[in-house]
PDB file of C-alpha atoms and ligand atoms in Angstrom:
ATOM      1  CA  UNK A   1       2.903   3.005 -13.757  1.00 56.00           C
ATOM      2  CA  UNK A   2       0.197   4.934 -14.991  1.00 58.00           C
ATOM      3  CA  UNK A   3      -2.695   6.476 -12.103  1.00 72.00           C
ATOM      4  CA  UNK A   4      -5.968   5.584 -12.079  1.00 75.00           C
ATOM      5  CA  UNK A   5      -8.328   8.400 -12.108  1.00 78.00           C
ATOM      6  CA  UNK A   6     -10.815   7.249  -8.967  1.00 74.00           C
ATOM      7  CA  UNK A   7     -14.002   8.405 -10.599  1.00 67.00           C
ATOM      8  CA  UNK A   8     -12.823   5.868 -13.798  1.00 68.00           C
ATOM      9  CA  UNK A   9     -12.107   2.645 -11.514  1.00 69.00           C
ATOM     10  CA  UNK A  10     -14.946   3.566  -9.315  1.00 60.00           C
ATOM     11  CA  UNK A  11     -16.936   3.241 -12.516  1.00 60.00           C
ATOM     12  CA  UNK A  12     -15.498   0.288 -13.739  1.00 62.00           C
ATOM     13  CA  UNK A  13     -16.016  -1.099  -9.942  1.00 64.00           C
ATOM     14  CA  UNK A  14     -19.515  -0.339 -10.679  1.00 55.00           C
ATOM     15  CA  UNK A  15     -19.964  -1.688 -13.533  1.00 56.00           C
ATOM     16  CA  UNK A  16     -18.848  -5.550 -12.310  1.00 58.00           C
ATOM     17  CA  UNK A  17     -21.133  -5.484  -9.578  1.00 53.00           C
ATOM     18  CA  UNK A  18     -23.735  -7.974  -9.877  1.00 52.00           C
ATOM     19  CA  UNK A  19     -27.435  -6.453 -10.462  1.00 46.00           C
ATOM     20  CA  UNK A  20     -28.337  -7.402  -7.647  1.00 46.00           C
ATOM     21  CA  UNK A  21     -25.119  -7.745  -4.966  1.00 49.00           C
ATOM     22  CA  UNK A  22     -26.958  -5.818  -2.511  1.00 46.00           C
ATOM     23  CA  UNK A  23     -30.304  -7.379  -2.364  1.00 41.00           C
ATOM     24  CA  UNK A  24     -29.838 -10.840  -2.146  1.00 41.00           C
ATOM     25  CA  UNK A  25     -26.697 -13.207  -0.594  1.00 42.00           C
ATOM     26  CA  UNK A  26     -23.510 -12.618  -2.741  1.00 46.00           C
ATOM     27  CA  UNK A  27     -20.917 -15.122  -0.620  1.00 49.00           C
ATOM     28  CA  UNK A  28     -18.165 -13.534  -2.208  1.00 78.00           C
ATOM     29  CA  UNK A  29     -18.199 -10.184  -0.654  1.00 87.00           C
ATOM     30  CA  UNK A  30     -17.713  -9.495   2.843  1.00 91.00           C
ATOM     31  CA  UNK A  31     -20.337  -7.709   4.945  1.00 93.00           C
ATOM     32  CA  UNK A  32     -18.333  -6.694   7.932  1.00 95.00           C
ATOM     33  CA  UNK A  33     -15.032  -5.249   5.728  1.00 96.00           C
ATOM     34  CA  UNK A  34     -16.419  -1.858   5.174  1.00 95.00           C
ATOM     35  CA  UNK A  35     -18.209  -0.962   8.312  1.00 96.00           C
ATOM     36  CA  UNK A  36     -14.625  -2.139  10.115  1.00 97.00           C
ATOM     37  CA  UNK A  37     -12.715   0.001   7.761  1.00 97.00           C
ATOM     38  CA  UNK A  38     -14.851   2.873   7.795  1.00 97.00           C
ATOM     39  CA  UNK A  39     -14.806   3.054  11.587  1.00 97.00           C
ATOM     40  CA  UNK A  40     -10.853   2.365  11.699  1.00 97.00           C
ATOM     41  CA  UNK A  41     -10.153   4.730   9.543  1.00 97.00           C
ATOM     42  CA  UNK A  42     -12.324   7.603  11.183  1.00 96.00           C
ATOM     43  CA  UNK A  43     -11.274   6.734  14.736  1.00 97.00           C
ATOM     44  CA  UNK A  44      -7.422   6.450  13.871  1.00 97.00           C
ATOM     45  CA  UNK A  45      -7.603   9.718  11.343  1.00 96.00           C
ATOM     46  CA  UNK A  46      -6.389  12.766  13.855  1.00 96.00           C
ATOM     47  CA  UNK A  47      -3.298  10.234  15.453  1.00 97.00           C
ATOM     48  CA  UNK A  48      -1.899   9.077  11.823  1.00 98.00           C
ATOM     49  CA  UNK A  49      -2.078  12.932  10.514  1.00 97.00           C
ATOM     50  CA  UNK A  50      -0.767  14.200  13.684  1.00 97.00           C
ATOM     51  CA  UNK A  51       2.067  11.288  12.679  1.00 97.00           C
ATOM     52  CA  UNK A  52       2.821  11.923   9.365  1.00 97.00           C
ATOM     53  CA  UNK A  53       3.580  15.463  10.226  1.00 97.00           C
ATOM     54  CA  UNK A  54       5.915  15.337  12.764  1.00 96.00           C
ATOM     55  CA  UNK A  55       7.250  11.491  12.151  1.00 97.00           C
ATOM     56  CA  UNK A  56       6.843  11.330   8.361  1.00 98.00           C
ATOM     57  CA  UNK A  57       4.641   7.788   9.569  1.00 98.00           C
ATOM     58  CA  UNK A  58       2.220   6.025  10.766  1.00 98.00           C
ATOM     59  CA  UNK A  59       1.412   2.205  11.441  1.00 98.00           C
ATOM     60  CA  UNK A  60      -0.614   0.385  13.706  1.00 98.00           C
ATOM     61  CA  UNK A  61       0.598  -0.952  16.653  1.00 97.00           C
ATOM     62  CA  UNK A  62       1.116  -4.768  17.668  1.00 92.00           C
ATOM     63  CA  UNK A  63      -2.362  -5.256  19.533  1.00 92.00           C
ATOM     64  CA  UNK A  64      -4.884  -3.248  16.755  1.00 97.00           C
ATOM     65  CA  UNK A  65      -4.631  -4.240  13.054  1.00 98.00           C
ATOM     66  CA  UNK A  66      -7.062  -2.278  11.045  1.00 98.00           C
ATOM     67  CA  UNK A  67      -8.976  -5.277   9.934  1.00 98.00           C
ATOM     68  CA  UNK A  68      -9.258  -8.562  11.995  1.00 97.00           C
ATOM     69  CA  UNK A  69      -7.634 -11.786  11.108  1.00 97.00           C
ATOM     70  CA  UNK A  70     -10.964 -12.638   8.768  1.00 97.00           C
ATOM     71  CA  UNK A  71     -11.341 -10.198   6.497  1.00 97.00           C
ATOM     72  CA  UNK A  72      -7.316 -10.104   6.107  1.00 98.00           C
ATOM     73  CA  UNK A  73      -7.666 -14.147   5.525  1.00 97.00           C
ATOM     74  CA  UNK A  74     -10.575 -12.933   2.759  1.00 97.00           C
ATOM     75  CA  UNK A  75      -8.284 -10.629   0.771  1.00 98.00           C
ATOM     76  CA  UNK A  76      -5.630 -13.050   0.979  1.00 98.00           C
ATOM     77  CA  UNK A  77      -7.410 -15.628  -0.632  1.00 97.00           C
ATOM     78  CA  UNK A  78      -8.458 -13.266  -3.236  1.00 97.00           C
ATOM     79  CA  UNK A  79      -4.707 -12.802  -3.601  1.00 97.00           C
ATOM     80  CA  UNK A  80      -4.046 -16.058  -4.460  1.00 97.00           C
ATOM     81  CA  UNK A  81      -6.887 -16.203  -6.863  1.00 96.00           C
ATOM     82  CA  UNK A  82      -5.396 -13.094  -8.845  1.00 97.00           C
ATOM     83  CA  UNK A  83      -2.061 -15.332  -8.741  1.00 97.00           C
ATOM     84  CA  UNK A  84      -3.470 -18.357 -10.149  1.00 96.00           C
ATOM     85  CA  UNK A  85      -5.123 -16.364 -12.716  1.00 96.00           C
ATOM     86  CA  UNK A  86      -1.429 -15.166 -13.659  1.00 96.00           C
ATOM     87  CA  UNK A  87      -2.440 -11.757 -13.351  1.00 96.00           C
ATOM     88  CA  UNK A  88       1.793 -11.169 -11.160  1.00 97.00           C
ATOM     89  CA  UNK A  89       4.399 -10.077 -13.141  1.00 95.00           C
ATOM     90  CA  UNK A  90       8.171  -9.968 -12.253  1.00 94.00           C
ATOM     91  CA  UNK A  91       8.220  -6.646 -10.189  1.00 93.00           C
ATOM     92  CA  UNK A  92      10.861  -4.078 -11.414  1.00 87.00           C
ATOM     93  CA  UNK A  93      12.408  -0.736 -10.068  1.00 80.00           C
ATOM     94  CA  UNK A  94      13.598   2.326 -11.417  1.00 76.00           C
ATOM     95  CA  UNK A  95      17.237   3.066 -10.542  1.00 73.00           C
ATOM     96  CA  UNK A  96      18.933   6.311 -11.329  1.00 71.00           C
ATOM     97  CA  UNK A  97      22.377   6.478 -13.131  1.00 73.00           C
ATOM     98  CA  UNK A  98      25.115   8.911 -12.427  1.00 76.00           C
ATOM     99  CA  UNK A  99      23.943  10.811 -15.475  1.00 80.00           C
ATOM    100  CA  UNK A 100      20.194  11.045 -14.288  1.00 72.00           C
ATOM    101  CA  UNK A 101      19.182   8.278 -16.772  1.00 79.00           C
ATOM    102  CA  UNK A 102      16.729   5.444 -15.204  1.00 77.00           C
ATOM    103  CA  UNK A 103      17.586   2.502 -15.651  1.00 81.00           C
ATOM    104  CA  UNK A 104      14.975  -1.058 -14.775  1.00 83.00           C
ATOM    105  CA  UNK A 105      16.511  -3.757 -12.581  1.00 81.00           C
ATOM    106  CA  UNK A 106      14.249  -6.921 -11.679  1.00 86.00           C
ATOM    107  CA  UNK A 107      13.017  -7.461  -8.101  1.00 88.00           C
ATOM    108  CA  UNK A 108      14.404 -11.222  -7.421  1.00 91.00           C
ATOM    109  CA  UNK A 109      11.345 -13.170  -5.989  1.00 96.00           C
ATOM    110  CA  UNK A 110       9.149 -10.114  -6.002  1.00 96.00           C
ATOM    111  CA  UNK A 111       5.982 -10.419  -8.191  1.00 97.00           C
ATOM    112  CA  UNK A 112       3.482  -7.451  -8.706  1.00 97.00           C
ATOM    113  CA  UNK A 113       0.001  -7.051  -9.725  1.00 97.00           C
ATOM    114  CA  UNK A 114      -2.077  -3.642 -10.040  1.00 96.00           C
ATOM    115  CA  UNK A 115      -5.988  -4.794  -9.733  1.00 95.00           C
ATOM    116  CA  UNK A 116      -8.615  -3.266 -11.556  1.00 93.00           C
ATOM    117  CA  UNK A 117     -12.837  -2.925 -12.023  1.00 91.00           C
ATOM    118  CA  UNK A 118     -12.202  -6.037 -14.681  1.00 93.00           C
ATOM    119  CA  UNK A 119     -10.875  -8.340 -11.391  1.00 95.00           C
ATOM    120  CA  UNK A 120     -14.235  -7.676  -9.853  1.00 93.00           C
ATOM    121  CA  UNK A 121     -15.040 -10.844 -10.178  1.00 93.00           C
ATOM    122  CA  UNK A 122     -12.338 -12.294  -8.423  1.00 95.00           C
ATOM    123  CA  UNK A 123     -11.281 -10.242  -5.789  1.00 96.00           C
ATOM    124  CA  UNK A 124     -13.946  -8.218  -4.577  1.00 96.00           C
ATOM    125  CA  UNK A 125     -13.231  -7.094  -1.154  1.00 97.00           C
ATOM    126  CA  UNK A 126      -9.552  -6.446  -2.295  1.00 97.00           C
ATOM    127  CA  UNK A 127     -11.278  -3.651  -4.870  1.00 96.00           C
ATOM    128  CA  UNK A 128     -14.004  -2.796  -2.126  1.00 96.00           C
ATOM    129  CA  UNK A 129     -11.100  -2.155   0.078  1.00 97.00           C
ATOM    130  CA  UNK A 130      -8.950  -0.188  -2.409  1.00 96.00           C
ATOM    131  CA  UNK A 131     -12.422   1.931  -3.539  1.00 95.00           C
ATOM    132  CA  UNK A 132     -13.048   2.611   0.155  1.00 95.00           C
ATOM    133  CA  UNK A 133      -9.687   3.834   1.517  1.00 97.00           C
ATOM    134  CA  UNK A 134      -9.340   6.328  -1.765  1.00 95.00           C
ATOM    135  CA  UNK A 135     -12.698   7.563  -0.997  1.00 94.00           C
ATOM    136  CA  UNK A 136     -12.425   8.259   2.039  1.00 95.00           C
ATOM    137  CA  UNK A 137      -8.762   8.257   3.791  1.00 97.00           C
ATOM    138  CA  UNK A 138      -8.050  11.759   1.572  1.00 97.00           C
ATOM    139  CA  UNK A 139     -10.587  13.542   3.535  1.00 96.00           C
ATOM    140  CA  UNK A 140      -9.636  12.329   6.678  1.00 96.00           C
ATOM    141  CA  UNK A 141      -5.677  13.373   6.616  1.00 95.00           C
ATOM    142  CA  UNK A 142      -6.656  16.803   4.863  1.00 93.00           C
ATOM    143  CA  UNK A 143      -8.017  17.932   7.816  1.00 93.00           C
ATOM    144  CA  UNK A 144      -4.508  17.578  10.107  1.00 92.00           C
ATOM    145  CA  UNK A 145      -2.199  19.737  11.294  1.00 92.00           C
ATOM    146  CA  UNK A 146      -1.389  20.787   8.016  1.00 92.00           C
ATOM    147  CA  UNK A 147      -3.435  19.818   4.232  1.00 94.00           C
ATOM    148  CA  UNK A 148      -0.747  18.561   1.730  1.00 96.00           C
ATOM    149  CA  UNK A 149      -3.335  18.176  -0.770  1.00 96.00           C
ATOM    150  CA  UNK A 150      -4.226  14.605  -0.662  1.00 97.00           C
ATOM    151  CA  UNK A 151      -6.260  13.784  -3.804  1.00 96.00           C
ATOM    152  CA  UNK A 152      -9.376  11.595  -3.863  1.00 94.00           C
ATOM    153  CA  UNK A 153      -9.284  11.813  -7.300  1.00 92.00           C
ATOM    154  CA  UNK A 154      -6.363   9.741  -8.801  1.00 90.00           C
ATOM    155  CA  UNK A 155      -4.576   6.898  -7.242  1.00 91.00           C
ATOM    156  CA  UNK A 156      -1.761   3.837  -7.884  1.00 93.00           C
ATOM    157  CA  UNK A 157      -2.169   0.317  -6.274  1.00 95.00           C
ATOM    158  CA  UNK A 158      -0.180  -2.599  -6.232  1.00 96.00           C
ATOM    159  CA  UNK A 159      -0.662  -6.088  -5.340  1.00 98.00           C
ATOM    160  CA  UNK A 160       3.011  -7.389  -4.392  1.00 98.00           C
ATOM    161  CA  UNK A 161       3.740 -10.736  -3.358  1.00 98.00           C
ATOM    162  CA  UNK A 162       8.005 -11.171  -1.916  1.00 98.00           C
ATOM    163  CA  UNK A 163       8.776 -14.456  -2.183  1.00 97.00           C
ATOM    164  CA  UNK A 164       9.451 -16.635   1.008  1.00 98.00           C
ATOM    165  CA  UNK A 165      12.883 -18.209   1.294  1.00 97.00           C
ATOM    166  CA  UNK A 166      15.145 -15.255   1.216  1.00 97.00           C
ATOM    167  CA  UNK A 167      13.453 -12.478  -1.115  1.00 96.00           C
ATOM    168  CA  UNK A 168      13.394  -8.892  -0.120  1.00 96.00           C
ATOM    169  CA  UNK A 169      13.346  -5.158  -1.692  1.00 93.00           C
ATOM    170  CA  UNK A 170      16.939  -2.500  -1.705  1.00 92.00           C
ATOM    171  CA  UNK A 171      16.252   1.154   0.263  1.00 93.00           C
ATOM    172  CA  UNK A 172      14.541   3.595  -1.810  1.00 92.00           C
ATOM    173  CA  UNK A 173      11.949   6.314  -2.549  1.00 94.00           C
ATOM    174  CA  UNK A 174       8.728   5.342  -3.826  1.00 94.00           C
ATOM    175  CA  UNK A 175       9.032   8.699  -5.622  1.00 95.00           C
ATOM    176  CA  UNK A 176      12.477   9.911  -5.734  1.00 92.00           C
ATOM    177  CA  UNK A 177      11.880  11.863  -9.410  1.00 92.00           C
ATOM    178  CA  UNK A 178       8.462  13.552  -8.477  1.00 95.00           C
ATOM    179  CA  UNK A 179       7.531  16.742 -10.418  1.00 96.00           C
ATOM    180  CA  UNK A 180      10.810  16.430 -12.980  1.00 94.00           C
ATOM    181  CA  UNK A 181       8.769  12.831 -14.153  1.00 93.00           C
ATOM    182  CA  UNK A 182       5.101  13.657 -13.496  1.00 95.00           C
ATOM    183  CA  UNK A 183       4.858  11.848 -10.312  1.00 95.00           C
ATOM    184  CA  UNK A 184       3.209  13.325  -7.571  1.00 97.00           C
ATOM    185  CA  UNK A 185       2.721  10.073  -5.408  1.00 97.00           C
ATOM    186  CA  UNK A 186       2.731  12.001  -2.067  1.00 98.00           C
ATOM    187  CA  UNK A 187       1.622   9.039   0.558  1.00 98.00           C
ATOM    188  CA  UNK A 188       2.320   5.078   0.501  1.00 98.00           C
ATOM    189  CA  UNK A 189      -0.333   3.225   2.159  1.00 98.00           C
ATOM    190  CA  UNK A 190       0.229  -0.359   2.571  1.00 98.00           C
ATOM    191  CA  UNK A 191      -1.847  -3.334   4.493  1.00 98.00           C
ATOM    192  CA  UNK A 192      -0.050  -6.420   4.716  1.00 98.00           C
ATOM    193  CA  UNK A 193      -2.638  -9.957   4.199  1.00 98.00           C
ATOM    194  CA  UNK A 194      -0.563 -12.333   5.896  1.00 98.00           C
ATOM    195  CA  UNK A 195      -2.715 -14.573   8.299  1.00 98.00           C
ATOM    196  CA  UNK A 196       0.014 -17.182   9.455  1.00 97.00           C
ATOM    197  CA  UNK A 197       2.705 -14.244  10.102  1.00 98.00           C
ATOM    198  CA  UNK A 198       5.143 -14.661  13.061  1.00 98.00           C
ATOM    199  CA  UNK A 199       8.310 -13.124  13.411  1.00 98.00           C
ATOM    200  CA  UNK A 200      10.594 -15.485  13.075  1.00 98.00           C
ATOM    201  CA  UNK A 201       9.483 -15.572   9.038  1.00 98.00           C
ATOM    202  CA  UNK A 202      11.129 -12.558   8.858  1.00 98.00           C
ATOM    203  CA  UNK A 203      10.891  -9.714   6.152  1.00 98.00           C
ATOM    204  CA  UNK A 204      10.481  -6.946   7.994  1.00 98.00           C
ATOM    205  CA  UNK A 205       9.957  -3.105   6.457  1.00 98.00           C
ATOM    206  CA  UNK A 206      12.687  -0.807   7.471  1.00 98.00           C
ATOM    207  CA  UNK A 207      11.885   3.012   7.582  1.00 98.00           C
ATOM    208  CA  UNK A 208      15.502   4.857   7.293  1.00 98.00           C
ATOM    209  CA  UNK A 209      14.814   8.030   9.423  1.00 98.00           C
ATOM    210  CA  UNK A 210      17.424  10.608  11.033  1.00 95.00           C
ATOM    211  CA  UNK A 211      18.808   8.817  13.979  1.00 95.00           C
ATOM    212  CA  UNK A 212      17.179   5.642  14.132  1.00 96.00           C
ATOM    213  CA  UNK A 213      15.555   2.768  11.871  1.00 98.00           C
ATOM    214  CA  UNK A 214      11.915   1.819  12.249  1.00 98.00           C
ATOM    215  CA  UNK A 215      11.406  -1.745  12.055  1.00 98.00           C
ATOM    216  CA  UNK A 216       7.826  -2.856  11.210  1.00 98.00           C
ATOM    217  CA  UNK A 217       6.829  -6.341  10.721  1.00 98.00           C
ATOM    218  CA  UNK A 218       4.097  -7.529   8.055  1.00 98.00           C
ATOM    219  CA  UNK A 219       1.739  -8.983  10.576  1.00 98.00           C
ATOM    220  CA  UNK A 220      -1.776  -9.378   9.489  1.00 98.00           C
ATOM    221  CA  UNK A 221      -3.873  -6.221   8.856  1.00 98.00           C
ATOM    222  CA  UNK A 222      -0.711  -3.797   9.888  1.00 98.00           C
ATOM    223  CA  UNK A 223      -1.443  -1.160   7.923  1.00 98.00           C
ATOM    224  CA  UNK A 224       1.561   1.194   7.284  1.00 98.00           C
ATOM    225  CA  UNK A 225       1.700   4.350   5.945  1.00 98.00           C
ATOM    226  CA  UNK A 226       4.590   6.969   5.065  1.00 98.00           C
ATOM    227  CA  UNK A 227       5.372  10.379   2.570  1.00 98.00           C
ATOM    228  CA  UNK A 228       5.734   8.872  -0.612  1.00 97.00           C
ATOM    229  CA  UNK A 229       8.536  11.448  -2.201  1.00 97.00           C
ATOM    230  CA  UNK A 230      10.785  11.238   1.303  1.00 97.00           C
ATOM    231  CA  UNK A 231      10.979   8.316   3.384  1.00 98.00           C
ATOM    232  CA  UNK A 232      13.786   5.897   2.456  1.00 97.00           C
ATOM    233  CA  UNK A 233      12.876   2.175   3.144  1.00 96.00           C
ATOM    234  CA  UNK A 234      13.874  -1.402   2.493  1.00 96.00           C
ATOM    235  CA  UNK A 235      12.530  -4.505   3.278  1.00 97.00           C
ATOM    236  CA  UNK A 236      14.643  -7.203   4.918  1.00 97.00           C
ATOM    237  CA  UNK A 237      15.176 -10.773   3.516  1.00 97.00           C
ATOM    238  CA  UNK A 238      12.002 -13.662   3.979  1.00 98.00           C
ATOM    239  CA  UNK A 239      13.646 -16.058   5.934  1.00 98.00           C
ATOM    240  CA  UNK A 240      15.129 -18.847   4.338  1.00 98.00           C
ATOM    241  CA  UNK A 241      13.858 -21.405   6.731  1.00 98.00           C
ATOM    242  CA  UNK A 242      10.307 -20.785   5.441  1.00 98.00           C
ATOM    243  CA  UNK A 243       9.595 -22.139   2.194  1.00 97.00           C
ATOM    244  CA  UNK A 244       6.430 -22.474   0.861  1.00 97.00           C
ATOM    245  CA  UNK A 245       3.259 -20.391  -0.385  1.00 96.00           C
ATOM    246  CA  UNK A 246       1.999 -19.991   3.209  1.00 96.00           C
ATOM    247  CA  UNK A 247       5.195 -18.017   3.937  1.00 98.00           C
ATOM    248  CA  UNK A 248       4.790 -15.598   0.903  1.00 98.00           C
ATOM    249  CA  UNK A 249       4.491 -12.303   2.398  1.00 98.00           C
ATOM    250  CA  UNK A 250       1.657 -10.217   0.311  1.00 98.00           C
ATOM    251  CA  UNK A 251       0.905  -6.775   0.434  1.00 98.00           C
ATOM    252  CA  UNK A 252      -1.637  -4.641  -0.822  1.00 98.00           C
ATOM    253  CA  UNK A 253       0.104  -0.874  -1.339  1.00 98.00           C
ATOM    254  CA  UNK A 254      -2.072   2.639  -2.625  1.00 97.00           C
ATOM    255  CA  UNK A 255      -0.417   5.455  -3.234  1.00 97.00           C
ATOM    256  CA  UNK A 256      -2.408   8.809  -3.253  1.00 97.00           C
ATOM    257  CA  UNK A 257      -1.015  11.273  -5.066  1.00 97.00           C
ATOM    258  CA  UNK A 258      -1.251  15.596  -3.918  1.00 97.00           C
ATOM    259  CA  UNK A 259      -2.927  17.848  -5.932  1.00 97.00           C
ATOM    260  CA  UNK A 260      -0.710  20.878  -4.827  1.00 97.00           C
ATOM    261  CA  UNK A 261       3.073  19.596  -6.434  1.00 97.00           C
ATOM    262  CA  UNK A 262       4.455  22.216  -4.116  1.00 97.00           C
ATOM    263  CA  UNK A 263       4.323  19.341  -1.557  1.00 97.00           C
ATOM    264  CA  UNK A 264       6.465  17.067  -3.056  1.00 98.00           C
ATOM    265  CA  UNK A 265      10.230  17.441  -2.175  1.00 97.00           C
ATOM    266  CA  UNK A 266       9.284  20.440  -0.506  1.00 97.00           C
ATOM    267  CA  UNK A 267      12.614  22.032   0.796  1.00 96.00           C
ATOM    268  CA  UNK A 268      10.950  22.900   3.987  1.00 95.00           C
ATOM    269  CA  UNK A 269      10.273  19.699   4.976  1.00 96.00           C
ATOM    270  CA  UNK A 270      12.116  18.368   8.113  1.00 96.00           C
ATOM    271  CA  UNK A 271      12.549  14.792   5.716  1.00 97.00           C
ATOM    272  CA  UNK A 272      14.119  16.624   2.777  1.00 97.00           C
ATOM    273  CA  UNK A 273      17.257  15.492   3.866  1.00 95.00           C
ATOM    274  CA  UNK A 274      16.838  11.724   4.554  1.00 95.00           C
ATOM    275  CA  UNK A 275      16.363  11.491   0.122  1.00 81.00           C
ATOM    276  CA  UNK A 276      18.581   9.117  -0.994  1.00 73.00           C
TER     277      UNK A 276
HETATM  278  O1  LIG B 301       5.984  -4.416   1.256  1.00 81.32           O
HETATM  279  C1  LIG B 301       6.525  -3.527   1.906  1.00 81.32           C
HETATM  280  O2  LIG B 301       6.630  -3.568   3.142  1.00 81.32           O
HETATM  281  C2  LIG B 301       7.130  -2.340   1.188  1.00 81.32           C
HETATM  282  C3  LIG B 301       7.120  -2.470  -0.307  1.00 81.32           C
HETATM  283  C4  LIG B 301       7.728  -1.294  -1.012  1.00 81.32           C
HETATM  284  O3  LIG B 301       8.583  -0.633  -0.505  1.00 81.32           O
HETATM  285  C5  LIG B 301       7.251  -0.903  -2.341  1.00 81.32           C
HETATM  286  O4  LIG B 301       6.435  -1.606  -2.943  1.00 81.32           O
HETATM  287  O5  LIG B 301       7.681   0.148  -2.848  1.00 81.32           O
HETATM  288 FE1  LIG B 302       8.590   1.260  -1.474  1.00 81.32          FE
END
């Protein structure tokens, strides 16, 4: 998975918007997504820093997504448009051997997408969304309890759909190599676009912390986020009951890499030892 330099996909962004999106009616893009994210983001900034040091996360809680059901309902339809246009692939993972070779093992039922600038055209509050939250989330954490060097200028996303019916993803790292490979992924963001979720569809997201297990469902607009290079986590089978598209449980995950590798797998860390 290569990173997207931010100034590059802003560009490309750019370059797909129509001439004149802002001046008259485009239907397609949502008014109300920014201003809600903006103010979200900036009101929740101090509490999810303040989290990710001393927890290692943050999510929302039960009564205060960080978008409302309509704009989630938006980017999941945007979702599906990316899907009919075949831009999923079979999702894989890394996993590593006793001899500290990777090797790739398929996801079952897990299907992955990475948007650009070229989807514009489809899915443009997912990329308006994406844009925003690298712009300005960075920012916002660096000035917590402690900077770890959250970069603005380079980013990964993913667009992963997990299959109702029984799908799910093993415990891991998102970035259990870091410097030895070149990654220095340091935060997972995630916002789950699932309008019709309830619980009893299941696939929940597991964080695997010291004493205890974190069990977050993928309601619509949760957004999650955790330290990239530490926090192991798995999410727990779809339920077979629900079959069907409505049930698929999306997800819209950026990871922000550090600038300083220093913070990745620091020894210092009170997570260090939780690396599986
Ligand atoms: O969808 C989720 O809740 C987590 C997905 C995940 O762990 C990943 O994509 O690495
Ligand atoms: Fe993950």
């Amino acid at each position: 998975m290569l990173a997207m330099h931010a100034t590059s996909f802003l560009r490309l962004l750019v370059n797909r918007v129509p001439k004149h999106a802002h001046s008259s009616m485009n239907l397609s893009t949502s008014s109300t997504l920014l201003p809600l994210l903006s103010t979200s983001l900036t009101s929740l900034s101090s509490e999810i820093s303040e989290s990710l040091h001393s927890k290692g996360y943050w999510h929302t809680p039960d009564s205060n997504p960080l978008l409302p059901l309509s704009e989630i309902k938006l980017l999941r339809s945007e979702s599906l448009q990316l899907r009919a246009q075949n831009r999923f692939e079979q999702s894989y993972s890394e996993s590593i051997t006793s001899s500290g070779h990777a090797t790739r093992f398929d996801k079952p039922g897990v299907y992955a997408c990475e948007p650009d600038g070229a989807d514009y055209d489809t899915a443009p509050n997912l990329l308006t969304y994406m844009s925003h939250l690298i712009r300005e989330f960075p920012e916002l954490l660096n000035e917590g309890p402690r900077s770890y060097g959250i970069s603005n200028e380079a980013f990964n996303a993913k667009l992963a759909v997990t299959s109702s019916g029984g799908s799910g993803y093993p415990k891991h790292i998102d970035n259990p190599r870091g410097l030895a490979v070149g990654d220095t992924r340091k935060l997972t963001c995630i916002l789950y676009l699932n309008p019709s979720y309830v619980p009893s569809h299941l696939g929940l997201l597991h964080l695997h912390l010291h004493t205890s297990t974190i069990s977050i469902s993928p309601s619509p607009g949760r957004f999650v986020c955790f330290w990239s290079d530490l926090i192991p986590h798995s999410v727990s089978k779809t339920s077979e009951e629900y079959v069907g598209e409505e049930y698929d449980r999306y997800a819209i995950t950026v990871w922000m890499p550090t600038v300083d590798g220093r913070n990745i797998h620091d020894p210092e860390s009170p997570f260090i030892d939780l690396k599986v």
